[in-house]
PDB file of C-alpha atoms in Angstrom:
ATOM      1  CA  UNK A 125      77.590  95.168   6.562  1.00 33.00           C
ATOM      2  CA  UNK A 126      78.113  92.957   9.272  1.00 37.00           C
ATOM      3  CA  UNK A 127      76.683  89.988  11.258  1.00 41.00           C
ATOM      4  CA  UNK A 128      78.676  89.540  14.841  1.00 42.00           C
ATOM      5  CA  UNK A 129      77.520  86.168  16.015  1.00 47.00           C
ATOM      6  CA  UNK A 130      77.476  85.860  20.036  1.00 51.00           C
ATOM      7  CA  UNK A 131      77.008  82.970  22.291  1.00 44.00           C
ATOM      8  CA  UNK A 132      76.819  82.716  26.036  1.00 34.00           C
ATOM      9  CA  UNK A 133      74.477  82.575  29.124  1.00 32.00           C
ATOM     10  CA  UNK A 134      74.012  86.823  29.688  1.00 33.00           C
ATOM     11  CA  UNK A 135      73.632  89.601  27.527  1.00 33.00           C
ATOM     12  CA  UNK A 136      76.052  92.512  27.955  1.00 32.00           C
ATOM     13  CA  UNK A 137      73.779  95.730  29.222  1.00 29.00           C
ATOM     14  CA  UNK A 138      73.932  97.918  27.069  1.00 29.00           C
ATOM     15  CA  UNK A 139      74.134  95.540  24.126  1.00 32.00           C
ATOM     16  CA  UNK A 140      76.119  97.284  21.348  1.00 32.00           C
ATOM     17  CA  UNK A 141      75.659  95.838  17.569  1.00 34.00           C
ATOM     18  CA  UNK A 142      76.955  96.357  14.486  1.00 36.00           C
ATOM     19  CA  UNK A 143      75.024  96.724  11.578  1.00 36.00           C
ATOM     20  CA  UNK A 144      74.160  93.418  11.582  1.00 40.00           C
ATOM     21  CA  UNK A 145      74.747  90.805  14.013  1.00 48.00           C
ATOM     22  CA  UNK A 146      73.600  87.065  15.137  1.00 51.00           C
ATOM     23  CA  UNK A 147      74.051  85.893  19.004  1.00 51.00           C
ATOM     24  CA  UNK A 148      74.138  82.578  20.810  1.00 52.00           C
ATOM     25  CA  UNK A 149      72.587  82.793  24.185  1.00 45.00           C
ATOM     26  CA  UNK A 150      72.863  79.580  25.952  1.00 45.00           C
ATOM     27  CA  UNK A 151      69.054  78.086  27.634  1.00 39.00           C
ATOM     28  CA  UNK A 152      67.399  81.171  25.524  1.00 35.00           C
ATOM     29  CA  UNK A 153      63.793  80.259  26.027  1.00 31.00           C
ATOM     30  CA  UNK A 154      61.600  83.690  26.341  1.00 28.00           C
ATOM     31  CA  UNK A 155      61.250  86.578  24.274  1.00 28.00           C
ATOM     32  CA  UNK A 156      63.756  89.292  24.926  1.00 30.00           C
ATOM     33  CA  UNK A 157      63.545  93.086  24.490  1.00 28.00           C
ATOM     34  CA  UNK A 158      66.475  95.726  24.779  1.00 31.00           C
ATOM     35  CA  UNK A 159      66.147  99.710  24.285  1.00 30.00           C
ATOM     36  CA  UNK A 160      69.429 101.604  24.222  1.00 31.00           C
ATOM     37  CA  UNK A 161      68.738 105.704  23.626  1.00 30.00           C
ATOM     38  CA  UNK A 162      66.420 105.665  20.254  1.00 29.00           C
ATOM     39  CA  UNK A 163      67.525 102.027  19.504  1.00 28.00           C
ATOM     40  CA  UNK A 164      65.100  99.484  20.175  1.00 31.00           C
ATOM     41  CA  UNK A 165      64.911  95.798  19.260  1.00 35.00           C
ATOM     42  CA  UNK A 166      62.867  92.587  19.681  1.00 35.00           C
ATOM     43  CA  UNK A 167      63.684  89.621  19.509  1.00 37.00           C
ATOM     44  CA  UNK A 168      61.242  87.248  18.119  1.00 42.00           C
ATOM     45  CA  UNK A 169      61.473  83.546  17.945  1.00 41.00           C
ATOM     46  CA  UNK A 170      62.508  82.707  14.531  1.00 37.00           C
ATOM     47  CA  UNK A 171      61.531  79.281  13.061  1.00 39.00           C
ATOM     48  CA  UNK A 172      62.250  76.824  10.273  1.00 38.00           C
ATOM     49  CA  UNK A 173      59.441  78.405   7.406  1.00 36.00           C
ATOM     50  CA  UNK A 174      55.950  78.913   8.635  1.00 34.00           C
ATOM     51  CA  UNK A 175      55.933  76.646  11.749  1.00 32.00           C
ATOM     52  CA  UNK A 176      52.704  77.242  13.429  1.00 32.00           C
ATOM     53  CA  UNK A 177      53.738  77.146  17.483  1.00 33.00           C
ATOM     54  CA  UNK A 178      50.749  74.766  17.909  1.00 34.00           C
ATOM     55  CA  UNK A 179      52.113  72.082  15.829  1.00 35.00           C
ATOM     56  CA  UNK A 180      54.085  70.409  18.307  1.00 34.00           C
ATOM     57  CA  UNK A 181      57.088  71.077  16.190  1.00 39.00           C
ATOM     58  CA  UNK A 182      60.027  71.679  18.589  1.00 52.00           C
ATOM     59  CA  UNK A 183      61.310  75.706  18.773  1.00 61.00           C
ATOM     60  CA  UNK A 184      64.906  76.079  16.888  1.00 70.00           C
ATOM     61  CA  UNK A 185      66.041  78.833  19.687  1.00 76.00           C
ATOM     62  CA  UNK A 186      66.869  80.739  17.197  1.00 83.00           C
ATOM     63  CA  UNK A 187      65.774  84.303  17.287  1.00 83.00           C
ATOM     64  CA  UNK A 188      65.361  87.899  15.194  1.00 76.00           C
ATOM     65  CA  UNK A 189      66.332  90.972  15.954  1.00 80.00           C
ATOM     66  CA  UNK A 190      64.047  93.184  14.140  1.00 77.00           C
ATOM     67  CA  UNK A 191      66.245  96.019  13.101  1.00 76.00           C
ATOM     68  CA  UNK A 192      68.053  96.486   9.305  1.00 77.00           C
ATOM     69  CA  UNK A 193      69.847  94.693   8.493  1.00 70.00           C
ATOM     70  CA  UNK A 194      68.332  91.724  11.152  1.00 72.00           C
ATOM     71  CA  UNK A 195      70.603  90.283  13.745  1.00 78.00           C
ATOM     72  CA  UNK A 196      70.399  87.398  15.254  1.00 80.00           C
ATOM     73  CA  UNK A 197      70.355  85.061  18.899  1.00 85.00           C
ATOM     74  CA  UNK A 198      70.656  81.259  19.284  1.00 83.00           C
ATOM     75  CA  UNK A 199      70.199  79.098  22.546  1.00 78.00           C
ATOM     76  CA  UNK A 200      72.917  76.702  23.304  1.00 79.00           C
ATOM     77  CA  UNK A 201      73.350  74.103  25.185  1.00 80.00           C
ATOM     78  CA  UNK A 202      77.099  72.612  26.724  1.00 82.00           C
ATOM     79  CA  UNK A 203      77.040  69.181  25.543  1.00 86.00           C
ATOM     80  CA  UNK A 204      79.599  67.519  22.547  1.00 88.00           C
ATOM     81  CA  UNK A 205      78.170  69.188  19.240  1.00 91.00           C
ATOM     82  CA  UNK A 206      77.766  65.902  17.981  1.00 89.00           C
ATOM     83  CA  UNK A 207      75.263  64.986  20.411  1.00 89.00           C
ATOM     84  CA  UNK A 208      72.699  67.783  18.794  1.00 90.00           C
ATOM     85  CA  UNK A 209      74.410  69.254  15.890  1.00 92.00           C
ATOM     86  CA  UNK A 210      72.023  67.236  13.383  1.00 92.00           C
ATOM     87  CA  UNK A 211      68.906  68.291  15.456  1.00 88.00           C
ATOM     88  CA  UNK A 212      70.123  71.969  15.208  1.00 89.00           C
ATOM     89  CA  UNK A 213      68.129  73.861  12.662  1.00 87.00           C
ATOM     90  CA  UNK A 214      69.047  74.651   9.278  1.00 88.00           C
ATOM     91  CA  UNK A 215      67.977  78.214   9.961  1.00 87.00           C
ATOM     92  CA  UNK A 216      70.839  78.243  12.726  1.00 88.00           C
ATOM     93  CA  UNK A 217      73.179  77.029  10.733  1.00 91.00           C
ATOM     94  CA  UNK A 218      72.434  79.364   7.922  1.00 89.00           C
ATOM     95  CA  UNK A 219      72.980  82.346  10.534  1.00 87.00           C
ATOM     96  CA  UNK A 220      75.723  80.954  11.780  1.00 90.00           C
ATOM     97  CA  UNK A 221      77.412  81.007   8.425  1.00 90.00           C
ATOM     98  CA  UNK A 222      76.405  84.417   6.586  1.00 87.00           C
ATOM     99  CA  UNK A 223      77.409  86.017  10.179  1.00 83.00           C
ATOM    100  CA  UNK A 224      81.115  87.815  10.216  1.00 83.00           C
ATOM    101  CA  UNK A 225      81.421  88.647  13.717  1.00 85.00           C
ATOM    102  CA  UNK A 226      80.877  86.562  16.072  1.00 85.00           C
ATOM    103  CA  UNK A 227      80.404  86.908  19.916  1.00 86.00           C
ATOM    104  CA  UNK A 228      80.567  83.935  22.508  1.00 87.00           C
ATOM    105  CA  UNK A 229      79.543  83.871  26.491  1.00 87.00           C
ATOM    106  CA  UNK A 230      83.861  83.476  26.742  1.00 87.00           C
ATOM    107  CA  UNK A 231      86.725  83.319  24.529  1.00 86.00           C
ATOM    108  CA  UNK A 232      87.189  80.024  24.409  1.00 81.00           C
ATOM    109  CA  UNK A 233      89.872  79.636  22.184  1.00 84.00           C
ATOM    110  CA  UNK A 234      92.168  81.569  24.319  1.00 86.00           C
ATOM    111  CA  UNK A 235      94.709  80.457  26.453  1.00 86.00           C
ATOM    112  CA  UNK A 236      94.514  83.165  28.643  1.00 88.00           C
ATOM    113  CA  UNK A 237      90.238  82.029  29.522  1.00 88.00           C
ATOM    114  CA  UNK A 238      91.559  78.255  29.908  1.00 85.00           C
ATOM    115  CA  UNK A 239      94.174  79.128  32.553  1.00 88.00           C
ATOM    116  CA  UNK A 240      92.277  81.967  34.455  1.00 89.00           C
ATOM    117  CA  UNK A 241      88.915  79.774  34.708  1.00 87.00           C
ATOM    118  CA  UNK A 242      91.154  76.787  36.344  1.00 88.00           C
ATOM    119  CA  UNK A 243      93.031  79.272  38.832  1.00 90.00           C
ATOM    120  CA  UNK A 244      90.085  80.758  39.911  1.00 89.00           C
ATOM    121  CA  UNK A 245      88.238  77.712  40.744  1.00 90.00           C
ATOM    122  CA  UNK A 246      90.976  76.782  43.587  1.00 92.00           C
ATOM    123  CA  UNK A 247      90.596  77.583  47.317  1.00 92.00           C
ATOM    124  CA  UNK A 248      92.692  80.462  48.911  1.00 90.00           C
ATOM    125  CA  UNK A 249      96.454  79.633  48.660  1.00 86.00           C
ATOM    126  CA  UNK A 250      97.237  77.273  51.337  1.00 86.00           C
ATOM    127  CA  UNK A 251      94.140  75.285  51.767  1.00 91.00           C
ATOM    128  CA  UNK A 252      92.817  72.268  50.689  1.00 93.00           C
ATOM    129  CA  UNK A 253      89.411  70.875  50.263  1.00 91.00           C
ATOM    130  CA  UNK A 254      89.545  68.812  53.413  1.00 92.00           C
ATOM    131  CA  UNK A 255      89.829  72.075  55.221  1.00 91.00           C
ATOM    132  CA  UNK A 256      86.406  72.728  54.211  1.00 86.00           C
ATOM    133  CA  UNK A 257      84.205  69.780  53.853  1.00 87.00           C
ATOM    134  CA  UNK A 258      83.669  67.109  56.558  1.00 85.00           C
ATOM    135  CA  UNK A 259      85.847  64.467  57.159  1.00 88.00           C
ATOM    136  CA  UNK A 260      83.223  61.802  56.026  1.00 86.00           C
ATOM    137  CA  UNK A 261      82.242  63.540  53.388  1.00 86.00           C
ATOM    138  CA  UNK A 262      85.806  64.620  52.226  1.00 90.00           C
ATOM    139  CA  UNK A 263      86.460  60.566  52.707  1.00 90.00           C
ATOM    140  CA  UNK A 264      83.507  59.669  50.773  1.00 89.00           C
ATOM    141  CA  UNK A 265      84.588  61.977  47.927  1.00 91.00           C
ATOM    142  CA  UNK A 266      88.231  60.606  47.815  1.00 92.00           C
ATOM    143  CA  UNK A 267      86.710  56.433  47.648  1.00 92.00           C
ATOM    144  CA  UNK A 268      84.386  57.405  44.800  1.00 92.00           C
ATOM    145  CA  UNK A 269      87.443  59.218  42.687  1.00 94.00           C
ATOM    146  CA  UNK A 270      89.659  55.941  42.910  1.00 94.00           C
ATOM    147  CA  UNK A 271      86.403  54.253  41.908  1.00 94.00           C
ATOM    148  CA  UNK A 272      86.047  56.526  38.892  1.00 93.00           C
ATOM    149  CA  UNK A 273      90.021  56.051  38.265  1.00 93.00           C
ATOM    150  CA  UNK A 274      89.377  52.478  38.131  1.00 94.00           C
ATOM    151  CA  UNK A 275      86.365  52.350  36.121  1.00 94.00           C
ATOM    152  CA  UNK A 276      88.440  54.801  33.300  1.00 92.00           C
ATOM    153  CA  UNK A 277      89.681  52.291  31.272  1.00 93.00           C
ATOM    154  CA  UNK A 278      86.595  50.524  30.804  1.00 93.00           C
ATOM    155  CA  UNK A 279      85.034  53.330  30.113  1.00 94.00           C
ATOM    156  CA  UNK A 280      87.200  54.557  27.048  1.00 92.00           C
ATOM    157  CA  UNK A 281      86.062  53.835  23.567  1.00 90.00           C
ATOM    158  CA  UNK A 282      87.882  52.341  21.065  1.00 90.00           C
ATOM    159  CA  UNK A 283      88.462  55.580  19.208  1.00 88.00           C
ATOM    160  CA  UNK A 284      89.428  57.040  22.068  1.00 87.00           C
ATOM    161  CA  UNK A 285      92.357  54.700  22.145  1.00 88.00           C
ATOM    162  CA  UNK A 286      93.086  54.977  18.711  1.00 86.00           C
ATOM    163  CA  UNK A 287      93.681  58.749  18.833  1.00 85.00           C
ATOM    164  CA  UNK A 288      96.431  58.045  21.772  1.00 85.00           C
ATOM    165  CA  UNK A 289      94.433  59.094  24.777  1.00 84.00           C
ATOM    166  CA  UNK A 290      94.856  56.681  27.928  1.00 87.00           C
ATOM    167  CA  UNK A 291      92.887  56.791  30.931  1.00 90.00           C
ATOM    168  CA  UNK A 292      94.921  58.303  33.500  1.00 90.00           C
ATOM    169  CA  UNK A 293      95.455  61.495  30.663  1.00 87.00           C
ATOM    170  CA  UNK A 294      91.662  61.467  30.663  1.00 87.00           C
ATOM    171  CA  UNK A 295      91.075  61.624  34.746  1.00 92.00           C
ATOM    172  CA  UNK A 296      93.706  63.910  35.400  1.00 90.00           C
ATOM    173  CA  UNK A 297      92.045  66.350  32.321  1.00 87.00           C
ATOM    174  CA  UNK A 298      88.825  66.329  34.464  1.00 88.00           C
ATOM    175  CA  UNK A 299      89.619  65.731  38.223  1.00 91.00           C
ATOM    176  CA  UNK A 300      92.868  67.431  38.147  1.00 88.00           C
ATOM    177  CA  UNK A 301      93.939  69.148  41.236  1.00 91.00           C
ATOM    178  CA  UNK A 302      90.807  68.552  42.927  1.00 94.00           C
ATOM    179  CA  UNK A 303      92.139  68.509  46.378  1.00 94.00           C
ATOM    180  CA  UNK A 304      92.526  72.249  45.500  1.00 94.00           C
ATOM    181  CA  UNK A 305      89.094  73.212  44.323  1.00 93.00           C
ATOM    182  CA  UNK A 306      86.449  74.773  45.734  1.00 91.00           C
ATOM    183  CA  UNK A 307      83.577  72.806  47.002  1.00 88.00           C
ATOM    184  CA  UNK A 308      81.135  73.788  44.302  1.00 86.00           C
ATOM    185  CA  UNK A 309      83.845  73.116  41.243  1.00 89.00           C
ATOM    186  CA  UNK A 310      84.638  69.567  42.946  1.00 90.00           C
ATOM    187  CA  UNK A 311      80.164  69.342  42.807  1.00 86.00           C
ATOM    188  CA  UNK A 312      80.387  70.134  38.626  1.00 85.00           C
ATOM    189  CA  UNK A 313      83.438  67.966  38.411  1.00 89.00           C
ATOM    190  CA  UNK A 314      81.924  64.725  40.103  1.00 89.00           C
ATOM    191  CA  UNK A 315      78.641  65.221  37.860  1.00 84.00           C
ATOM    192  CA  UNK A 316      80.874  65.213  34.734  1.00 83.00           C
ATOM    193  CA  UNK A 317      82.126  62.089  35.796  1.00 88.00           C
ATOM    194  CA  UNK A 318      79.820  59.306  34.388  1.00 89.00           C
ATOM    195  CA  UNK A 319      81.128  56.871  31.934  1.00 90.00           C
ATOM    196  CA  UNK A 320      78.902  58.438  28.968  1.00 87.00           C
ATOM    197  CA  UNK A 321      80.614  62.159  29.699  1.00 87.00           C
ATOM    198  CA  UNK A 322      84.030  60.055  30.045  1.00 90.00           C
ATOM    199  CA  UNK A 323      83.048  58.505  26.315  1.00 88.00           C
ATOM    200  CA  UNK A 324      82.319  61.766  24.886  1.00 85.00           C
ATOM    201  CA  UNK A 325      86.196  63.512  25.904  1.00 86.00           C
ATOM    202  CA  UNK A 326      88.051  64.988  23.160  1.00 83.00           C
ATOM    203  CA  UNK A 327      84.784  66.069  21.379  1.00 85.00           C
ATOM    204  CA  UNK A 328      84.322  69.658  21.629  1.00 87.00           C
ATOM    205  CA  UNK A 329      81.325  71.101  23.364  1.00 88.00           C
ATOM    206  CA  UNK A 330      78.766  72.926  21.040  1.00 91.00           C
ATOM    207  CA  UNK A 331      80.113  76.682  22.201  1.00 89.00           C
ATOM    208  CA  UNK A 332      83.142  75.576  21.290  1.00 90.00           C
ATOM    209  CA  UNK A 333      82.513  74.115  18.394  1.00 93.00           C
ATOM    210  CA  UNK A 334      81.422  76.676  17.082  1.00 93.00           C
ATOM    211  CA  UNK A 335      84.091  79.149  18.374  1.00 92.00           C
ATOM    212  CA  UNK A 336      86.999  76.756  16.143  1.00 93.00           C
ATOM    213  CA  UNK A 337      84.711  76.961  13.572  1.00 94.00           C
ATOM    214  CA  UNK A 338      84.640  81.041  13.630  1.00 92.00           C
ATOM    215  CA  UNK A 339      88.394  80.826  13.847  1.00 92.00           C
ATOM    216  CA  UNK A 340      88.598  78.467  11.119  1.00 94.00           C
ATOM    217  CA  UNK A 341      86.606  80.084   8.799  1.00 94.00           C
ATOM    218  CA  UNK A 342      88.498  83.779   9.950  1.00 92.00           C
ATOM    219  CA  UNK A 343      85.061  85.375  11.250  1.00 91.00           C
ATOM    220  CA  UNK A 344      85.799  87.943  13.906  1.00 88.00           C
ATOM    221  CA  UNK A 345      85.025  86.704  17.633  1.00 88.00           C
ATOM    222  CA  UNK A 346      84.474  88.188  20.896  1.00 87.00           C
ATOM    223  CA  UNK A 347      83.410  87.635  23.978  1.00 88.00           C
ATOM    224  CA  UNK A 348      80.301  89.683  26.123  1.00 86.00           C
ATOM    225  CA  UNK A 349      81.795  87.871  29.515  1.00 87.00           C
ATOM    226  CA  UNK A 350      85.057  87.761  31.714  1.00 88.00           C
ATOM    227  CA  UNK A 351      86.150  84.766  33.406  1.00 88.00           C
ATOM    228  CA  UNK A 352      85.440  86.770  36.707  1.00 87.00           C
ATOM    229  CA  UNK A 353      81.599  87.534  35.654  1.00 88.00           C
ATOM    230  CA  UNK A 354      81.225  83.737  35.869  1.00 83.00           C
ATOM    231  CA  UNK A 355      83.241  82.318  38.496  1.00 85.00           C
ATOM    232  CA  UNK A 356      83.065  85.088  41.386  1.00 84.00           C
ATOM    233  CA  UNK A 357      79.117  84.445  41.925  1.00 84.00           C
ATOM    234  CA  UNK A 358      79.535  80.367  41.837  1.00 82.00           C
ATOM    235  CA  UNK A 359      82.822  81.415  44.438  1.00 82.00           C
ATOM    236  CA  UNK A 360      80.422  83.322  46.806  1.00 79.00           C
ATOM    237  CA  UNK A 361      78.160  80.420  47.361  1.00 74.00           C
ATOM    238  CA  UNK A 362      78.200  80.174  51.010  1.00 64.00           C
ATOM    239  CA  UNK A 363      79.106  76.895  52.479  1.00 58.00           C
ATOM    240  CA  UNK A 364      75.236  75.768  53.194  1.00 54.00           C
ATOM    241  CA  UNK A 365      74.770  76.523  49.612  1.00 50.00           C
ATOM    242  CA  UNK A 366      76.646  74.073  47.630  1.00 55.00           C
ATOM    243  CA  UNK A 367      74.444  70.944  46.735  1.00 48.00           C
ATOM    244  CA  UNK A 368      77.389  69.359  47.048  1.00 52.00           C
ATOM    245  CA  UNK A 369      76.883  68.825  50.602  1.00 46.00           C
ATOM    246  CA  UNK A 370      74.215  66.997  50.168  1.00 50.00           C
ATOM    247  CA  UNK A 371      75.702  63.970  48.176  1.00 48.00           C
ATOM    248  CA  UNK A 372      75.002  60.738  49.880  1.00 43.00           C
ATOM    249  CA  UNK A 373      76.020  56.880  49.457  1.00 39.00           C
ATOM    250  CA  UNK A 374      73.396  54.525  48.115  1.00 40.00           C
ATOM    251  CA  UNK A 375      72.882  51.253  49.728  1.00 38.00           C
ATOM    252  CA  UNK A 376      74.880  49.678  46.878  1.00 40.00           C
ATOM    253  CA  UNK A 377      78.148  51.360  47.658  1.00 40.00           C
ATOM    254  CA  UNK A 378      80.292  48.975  46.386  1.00 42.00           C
ATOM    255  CA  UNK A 379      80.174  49.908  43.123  1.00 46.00           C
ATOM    256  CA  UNK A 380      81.309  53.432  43.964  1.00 45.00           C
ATOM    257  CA  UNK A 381      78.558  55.762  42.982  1.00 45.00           C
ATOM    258  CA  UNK A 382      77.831  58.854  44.051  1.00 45.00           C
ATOM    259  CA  UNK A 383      74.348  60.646  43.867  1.00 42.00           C
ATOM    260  CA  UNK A 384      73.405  64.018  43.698  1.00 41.00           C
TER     261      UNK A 384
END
């Protein structure tokens, strides 16, 4: 017996199981169904007890897969685990832990994902992002990064500190190389710069959380997604496309924001 445990955005098509498995699927918030030959399963939402759905009572996100032994799916969100892990669901948790396999949107405990994820967010060798946006905007962009540079230290918390991290480690960890990126990558980048997603470095996201966990505890991982899967679609945004473009100052622009 076996229960692979996956996590991501997508489910592979076909989806292949083993006898038993449990799956994260990040935003998970309908009710699936999959048929492979004979093999069929449904996924049901799967609450703490007897939760009637018209009690209010939030929906864990955690699902069934009716089939024997049952698998399992789980909605995830990417924000520090700390942030949610005491709202999460015992039943999740439970899952989580009886599950020996377990299979994640990427393998993020590999090298290998880190470094091709960066490379492939960069613009074709030999240009730069103010090749590609306008001048003004480009200009705009630069200002609000020294702003942000500025603003690190005071933004740091004490434990931050404490575990040796200094603010220009922390600025070049998130807007590293951005001259190099693509448009769209610079857009995620400035939204993950705010002082409370600056406070919350050096605590692992919830996917990957749970992927160290796995590892710790020697479950089997996977992953149902390749690096290329998720960056050549955000890549083929056409220029008109990217939100980005449509930053623009607010009246008080002294103090450096920038608004989406």
């Amino acid at each position: 017996m076996c229960f692979p445990f996956l996590l991501g955005r997508h489910l592979p098509s076909p989806l292949h199981v083993c006898d038993s498995s449990i799956s994260f699927l990040e935003n998970s918030s309908s009710i699936i169904s999959h048929k492979s030959g004979n093999f069929s399963s449904s996924f049901q939402e799967y609450r703490n007890g007897s939760v009637d759905p018209h009690d209010g009572d939030p929906f864990s996100f955690l699902w069934t897969i009716k089939r024997n032994p049952p698998s399992y799916l789980f909605g995830t969100i990417h924000v520090p685990y700390t942030k949610v892990w005491d709202s999460i669901p015992d039943n999740a948790k439970q899952a989580f832990a009886i599950s020996t396999q377990v299979y994640f949107e990427l393998d993020l405990v590999d090298p290998t994902t880190v470094s091709t994820l960066s490379s492939c967010q960069l613009l074709p060798h030999g240009k730069n992002l103010s090749d590609v946006l306008p001048g003004d905007l480009y200009s705009r962009l630069k200002r609000h990064l020294e702003y942000v540079r500025g603003m690190m230290p005071h933004w740091m918390t004490k434990d931050q500190r404490g575990r040796g991290l200094y603010a220009d480690y922390l600025f070049n960890a998130i807007a590293g190389n951005w001259e190099r990126k693509r448009p769209v990558w610079v857009m995620l980048m400035v939204n993950s710069l705010t002082e409370s997603d600056v406070r919350s470095r050096g605590v692992p996201v919830l996917d990957l959380y749970l992927a160290q966990e796995a590892e710790r505890l020697r479950k089997k991982t996977a992953a149902v997604e390749k690096v290329e899967e998720q960056c050549l679609p955000l890549n083929g945004l056409n220029f008109s496309q990217v939100s980005f473009l449509k930053i623009r100052v607010p009246e008080d622009y002294n103090r450096g924001l920038f608004v989406c």
